[in-house]
Short mmCIF file of C-alpha atoms in Angstrom, two decimals:
data_model
loop_
_atom_site.label_atom_id
_atom_site.label_comp_id
_atom_site.label_asym_id
_atom_site.label_seq_id
_atom_site.Cartn_x
_atom_site.Cartn_y
_atom_site.Cartn_z
CA MET O 1 60.02 -116.50 63.28
CA SER O 2 57.19 -114.67 64.13
CA GLU O 3 55.37 -113.40 61.14
CA ASN O 4 55.11 -109.75 61.08
CA ASN O 5 52.67 -108.30 58.69
CA ILE O 6 53.18 -104.85 57.39
CA PRO O 7 50.20 -102.95 58.54
CA THR O 8 48.10 -101.62 55.72
CA PRO O 9 46.31 -98.34 56.05
CA GLU O 10 42.73 -98.52 56.78
CA ALA O 11 40.45 -97.74 53.94
CA THR O 12 39.45 -94.11 54.22
CA THR O 13 36.31 -92.45 52.87
CA PRO O 14 37.17 -89.50 50.67
CA ALA O 15 35.97 -86.09 51.87
CA PRO O 16 33.05 -84.77 49.96
CA VAL O 17 33.94 -82.14 47.38
CA THR O 18 31.83 -79.00 47.38
CA VAL O 19 31.31 -77.54 43.89
CA ALA O 20 30.24 -73.86 43.72
CA THR O 21 27.28 -73.48 41.42
CA LYS O 22 25.95 -70.18 39.90
CA ALA O 23 22.44 -69.17 40.68
CA PRO O 24 20.22 -69.65 37.64
CA LYS O 25 19.60 -66.43 35.66
CA SER O 26 16.17 -64.93 35.90
CA LYS O 27 14.25 -65.20 32.67
CA GLY O 28 12.53 -61.83 33.32
CA LEU O 29 13.90 -58.23 33.39
CA SER O 30 15.27 -56.72 36.52
CA ILE O 31 13.40 -53.82 38.09
CA TYR O 32 16.06 -51.42 36.86
CA ASN O 33 15.76 -52.63 33.30
CA ARG O 34 12.01 -52.46 33.45
CA VAL O 35 12.06 -48.86 34.67
CA ALA O 36 14.61 -47.95 31.99
CA LEU O 37 12.48 -49.57 29.31
CA VAL O 38 9.37 -47.72 30.46
CA LEU O 39 11.23 -44.41 30.46
CA LEU O 40 12.57 -45.13 27.01
CA LEU O 41 9.09 -45.89 25.70
CA VAL O 42 7.74 -42.70 27.26
CA LEU O 43 10.56 -40.71 25.69
CA VAL O 44 9.94 -42.27 22.27
CA ILE O 45 6.21 -41.58 22.50
CA ALA O 46 6.81 -37.99 23.66
CA THR O 47 9.33 -37.35 20.91
CA THR O 48 7.01 -38.79 18.29
CA THR O 49 4.11 -36.74 19.61
CA LEU O 50 6.15 -33.51 19.65
CA PHE O 51 7.40 -34.20 16.14
CA THR O 52 3.85 -34.81 14.96
CA PHE O 53 2.67 -31.58 16.60
CA ALA O 54 5.59 -29.70 15.05
CA VAL O 55 4.76 -31.04 11.60
CA GLN O 56 1.09 -30.19 12.05
CA LYS O 57 1.97 -26.71 13.36
CA THR O 58 4.31 -26.07 10.44
CA LYS O 59 1.65 -27.21 7.98
CA ALA O 60 -0.96 -25.07 9.70
CA GLN O 61 1.36 -22.07 9.56
CA LYS O 62 2.03 -22.65 5.87
CA ASP O 63 -1.69 -23.03 5.20
CA MET O 64 -2.39 -19.81 7.12
CA GLN O 65 0.34 -17.93 5.27
CA ALA O 66 -1.00 -19.19 1.96
CA GLU O 67 -4.51 -18.08 2.94
CA ILE O 68 -3.26 -14.66 4.06
CA GLN O 69 -1.37 -14.25 0.79
CA LEU O 70 -4.48 -15.21 -1.17
CA VAL O 71 -6.58 -12.68 0.75
CA GLU O 72 -3.95 -9.99 0.18
CA GLU O 73 -3.81 -10.78 -3.53
CA GLN O 74 -7.60 -10.57 -3.75
CA ARG O 75 -7.55 -7.29 -1.81
CA ASP O 76 -4.87 -5.87 -4.10
CA ALA O 77 -6.80 -7.00 -7.17
CA LEU O 78 -9.90 -5.16 -5.88
CA ALA O 79 -7.93 -2.10 -4.74
CA ALA O 80 -6.65 -1.34 -8.24
CA PRO O 81 -9.95 -0.76 -10.06
CA ALA O 82 -11.46 0.94 -7.00
CA TRP O 83 -8.60 3.45 -6.81
CA CYS O 84 -8.41 4.02 -10.57
CA LYS O 85 -12.15 4.64 -10.76
CA GLN O 86 -11.87 7.61 -8.38
CA VAL O 87 -9.38 9.55 -10.48
CA THR O 88 -11.87 11.77 -12.33
CA PRO O 89 -12.40 15.50 -12.87
CA ASP O 90 -15.20 15.41 -10.30
CA ASN O 91 -12.71 14.29 -7.64
CA VAL O 92 -10.06 16.93 -8.20
CA ASP O 93 -10.59 18.11 -4.61
CA LYS O 94 -9.67 14.60 -3.41
CA ILE O 95 -6.34 14.38 -5.24
CA GLY O 96 -4.35 14.76 -2.02
CA GLU O 97 -6.33 11.94 -0.42
CA LEU O 98 -5.90 9.69 -3.46
CA TYR O 99 -2.17 10.42 -3.54
CA SER O 100 -1.80 9.46 0.13
CA GLU O 101 -3.87 6.33 -0.35
CA TYR O 102 -1.65 5.23 -3.24
CA ASP O 103 1.49 6.02 -1.25
CA ARG O 104 0.31 3.86 1.69
CA MET O 105 -0.47 0.82 -0.49
CA SER O 106 1.61 -2.32 -0.29
CA PRO O 107 4.13 -2.81 -3.13
CA ALA O 108 1.86 -5.48 -4.61
CA ALA O 109 -1.18 -3.18 -4.52
CA ARG O 110 0.74 -0.32 -6.11
CA ALA O 111 1.97 -2.68 -8.82
CA ALA O 112 -1.64 -3.71 -9.48
CA VAL O 113 -2.72 -0.07 -9.71
CA ASP O 114 0.20 0.78 -12.02
CA GLU O 115 -0.79 -2.08 -14.28
CA LYS O 116 -4.45 -1.08 -14.25
CA CYS O 117 -4.16 2.68 -14.79
CA LYS O 118 -0.60 3.98 -14.96
CA ASP O 119 -1.81 7.13 -16.71
CA ARG O 120 -4.09 8.02 -13.80
CA VAL O 121 -1.27 7.46 -11.33
CA GLU O 122 0.79 9.98 -13.30
CA THR O 123 -2.20 12.35 -13.34
CA VAL O 124 -2.51 12.24 -9.56
CA GLN O 125 1.23 12.74 -9.12
CA LEU O 126 1.14 15.74 -11.47
CA LEU O 127 -1.87 17.34 -9.77
CA LYS O 128 -0.34 16.74 -6.34
CA GLY O 129 2.99 18.27 -7.32
CA GLN O 130 1.67 21.27 -9.26
CA ASN O 131 -1.25 23.40 -8.07
CA ALA O 132 -3.52 25.09 -10.59
CA LYS O 133 -2.65 28.68 -9.76
CA GLY O 134 1.06 28.09 -10.15
CA ALA O 135 0.78 25.88 -13.24
CA PHE O 136 -0.81 28.39 -15.63
CA LYS O 137 -0.21 31.93 -16.79
CA VAL O 138 -3.46 33.79 -17.38
CA ASP O 139 -3.71 36.93 -19.52
CA PRO O 140 -7.27 38.37 -19.45
CA THR O 141 -8.73 41.29 -21.40
CA CYS O 142 -12.12 42.38 -20.04
CA ALA O 143 -14.60 45.16 -20.89
CA LEU O 144 -17.87 46.33 -19.35
CA ASP O 145 -20.98 46.75 -21.40
CA ASP O 146 -22.55 50.20 -21.72
CA ALA O 147 -24.91 49.59 -18.84
CA GLN O 148 -22.05 48.34 -16.68
CA THR O 149 -24.07 45.31 -15.66
CA THR O 150 -22.00 42.65 -17.41
CA VAL O 151 -18.36 42.17 -18.19
CA HIS O 152 -17.02 40.33 -21.23
CA CYS O 153 -13.56 38.73 -21.05
CA THR O 154 -11.16 37.14 -23.48
CA VAL O 155 -8.53 35.06 -21.65
CA ASP O 156 -5.29 33.54 -22.94
CA ILE O 157 -4.04 30.61 -20.86
CA SER O 158 -0.69 28.88 -21.21
CA PRO O 159 1.60 26.74 -18.98
CA THR O 160 3.72 28.80 -16.62
CA ASN O 161 6.99 27.30 -17.86
CA ASP O 162 8.44 24.57 -20.07
CA THR O 163 8.49 22.05 -17.22
CA VAL O 164 4.72 22.26 -16.80
CA LYS O 165 4.24 22.28 -20.56
CA ASP O 166 6.33 19.12 -20.97
CA LYS O 167 4.31 17.37 -18.28
CA LEU O 168 1.03 18.31 -19.96
CA ALA O 169 2.20 17.55 -23.50
CA PRO O 170 1.50 13.76 -23.31
CA TYR O 171 -2.14 14.43 -22.43
CA PRO O 172 -4.45 14.96 -25.44
CA THR O 173 -6.52 17.47 -23.49
CA THR O 174 -6.48 19.23 -20.14
CA ASP O 175 -9.67 20.70 -18.67
CA LEU O 176 -9.30 24.08 -16.93
CA THR O 177 -11.76 25.76 -14.58
CA LEU O 178 -11.64 29.56 -14.18
CA GLN O 179 -12.76 32.14 -11.65
CA ILE O 180 -12.86 35.94 -11.83
CA TRP O 181 -12.52 38.26 -8.84
CA PHE O 182 -13.22 41.95 -8.32
CA ASP O 183 -11.84 44.37 -5.75
CA ASP O 184 -11.10 48.07 -5.16
CA SER O 185 -7.39 47.29 -5.09
CA GLN O 186 -5.23 45.51 -7.63
CA PHE O 187 -3.12 44.04 -4.84
CA VAL O 188 -5.52 41.97 -2.78
CA LEU O 189 -4.51 40.77 0.66
CA GLY O 190 -6.74 37.91 1.68
CA THR O 191 -10.09 37.39 0.01
CA PRO O 192 -11.21 39.76 -2.80
CA ASP O 193 -14.42 41.71 -2.35
CA HIS O 194 -16.27 39.56 -4.85
CA VAL O 195 -15.46 36.22 -6.50
CA VAL O 196 -17.30 34.38 -9.26
CA ASP O 197 -16.26 30.72 -9.22
CA ASP O 198 -16.61 28.41 -12.23
CA VAL O 199 -17.07 31.42 -14.48
CA ALA O 200 -15.77 29.46 -17.48
CA THR O 201 -14.00 26.30 -18.56
CA ALA O 202 -11.33 25.83 -21.20
CA THR O 203 -9.73 22.84 -22.87
CA MET O 204 -6.00 22.87 -23.47
CA THR O 205 -4.51 20.55 -26.11
CA ASN O 206 -1.16 18.88 -25.39
CA GLY O 207 -0.15 21.68 -23.07
CA GLU O 208 -0.48 24.39 -25.73
CA LYS O 209 -1.86 27.88 -25.22
CA VAL O 210 -5.66 28.18 -25.28
CA THR O 211 -8.02 31.16 -25.50
CA VAL O 212 -11.47 31.27 -23.93
CA GLU O 213 -14.21 33.92 -23.79
CA PHE O 214 -16.98 34.41 -21.26
CA THR O 215 -19.50 37.00 -20.08
CA THR O 216 -20.57 37.36 -16.46
CA PRO O 217 -22.78 39.75 -14.45
CA PHE O 218 -21.10 42.77 -12.84
CA ASP O 219 -21.92 45.26 -10.10
CA PRO O 220 -19.90 48.49 -9.72
CA SER O 221 -19.89 48.01 -5.95
CA TRP O 222 -17.53 45.04 -6.42
CA GLY O 223 -14.70 47.35 -7.45
CA ASP O 224 -13.07 48.21 -10.74
CA LYS O 225 -10.02 45.97 -10.34
CA PHE O 226 -10.24 42.33 -11.40
CA GLY O 227 -8.23 39.18 -12.05
CA VAL O 228 -8.80 35.77 -13.61
CA ASN O 229 -7.29 32.56 -12.19
CA VAL O 230 -7.27 28.87 -13.04
CA THR O 231 -8.69 27.23 -9.92
CA SER O 232 -8.46 23.61 -11.01
CA TYR O 233 -7.32 21.49 -13.92
CA PHE O 234 -7.48 17.86 -14.95
CA PRO O 235 -5.35 16.18 -17.63
CA ASN O 236 -7.30 13.63 -19.67
CA ALA O 237 -5.22 10.63 -20.76
#
């Protein structure tokens, strides 16, 4: 018998196996991440800077407001004695101006004035609201001397009504300044023919009636009609 050998497969070399490998990660940041990081840092710096400026601005504003308030308080403190000092009999002609000045003051300044001289504030308000001619009733009795060169008068002065009297009552004294006028007519339209200002002064006590006497030169050419008026007054607190 012939010997038949079963053929055996030839030894084959296995095909090489290809293994996919991942590229190694970069240890640094990508360009995108770097740009994002830079922008973030810029934003943080800008925000911090703006916040710092805002804080500084707020503090500066508060400091300025505090300084303005201090200046205003100092001004108000100086305004009070300056205003009060002007309310005197010599400044009766300036009462309207003083009243307006007080009215235009800030609330703080008015409060300072009220605290410093409330009585003078009330004096100015009284003088502003009630003029001298309308505040007093004057009853004069006058007589010429034999030579007709002087005239002697006795004058009773009292408040026009109870309202004026009540307003004057709190004041210990009220100084009154008188004038006498002469004319040919008892009913004078405009300016009388002759006027003697500051002919006499009187002092009223607590708004009560007062009597004053005076003598003044006279000329027949002035006219035989006359009248006596209170031209100004000042309540003394």
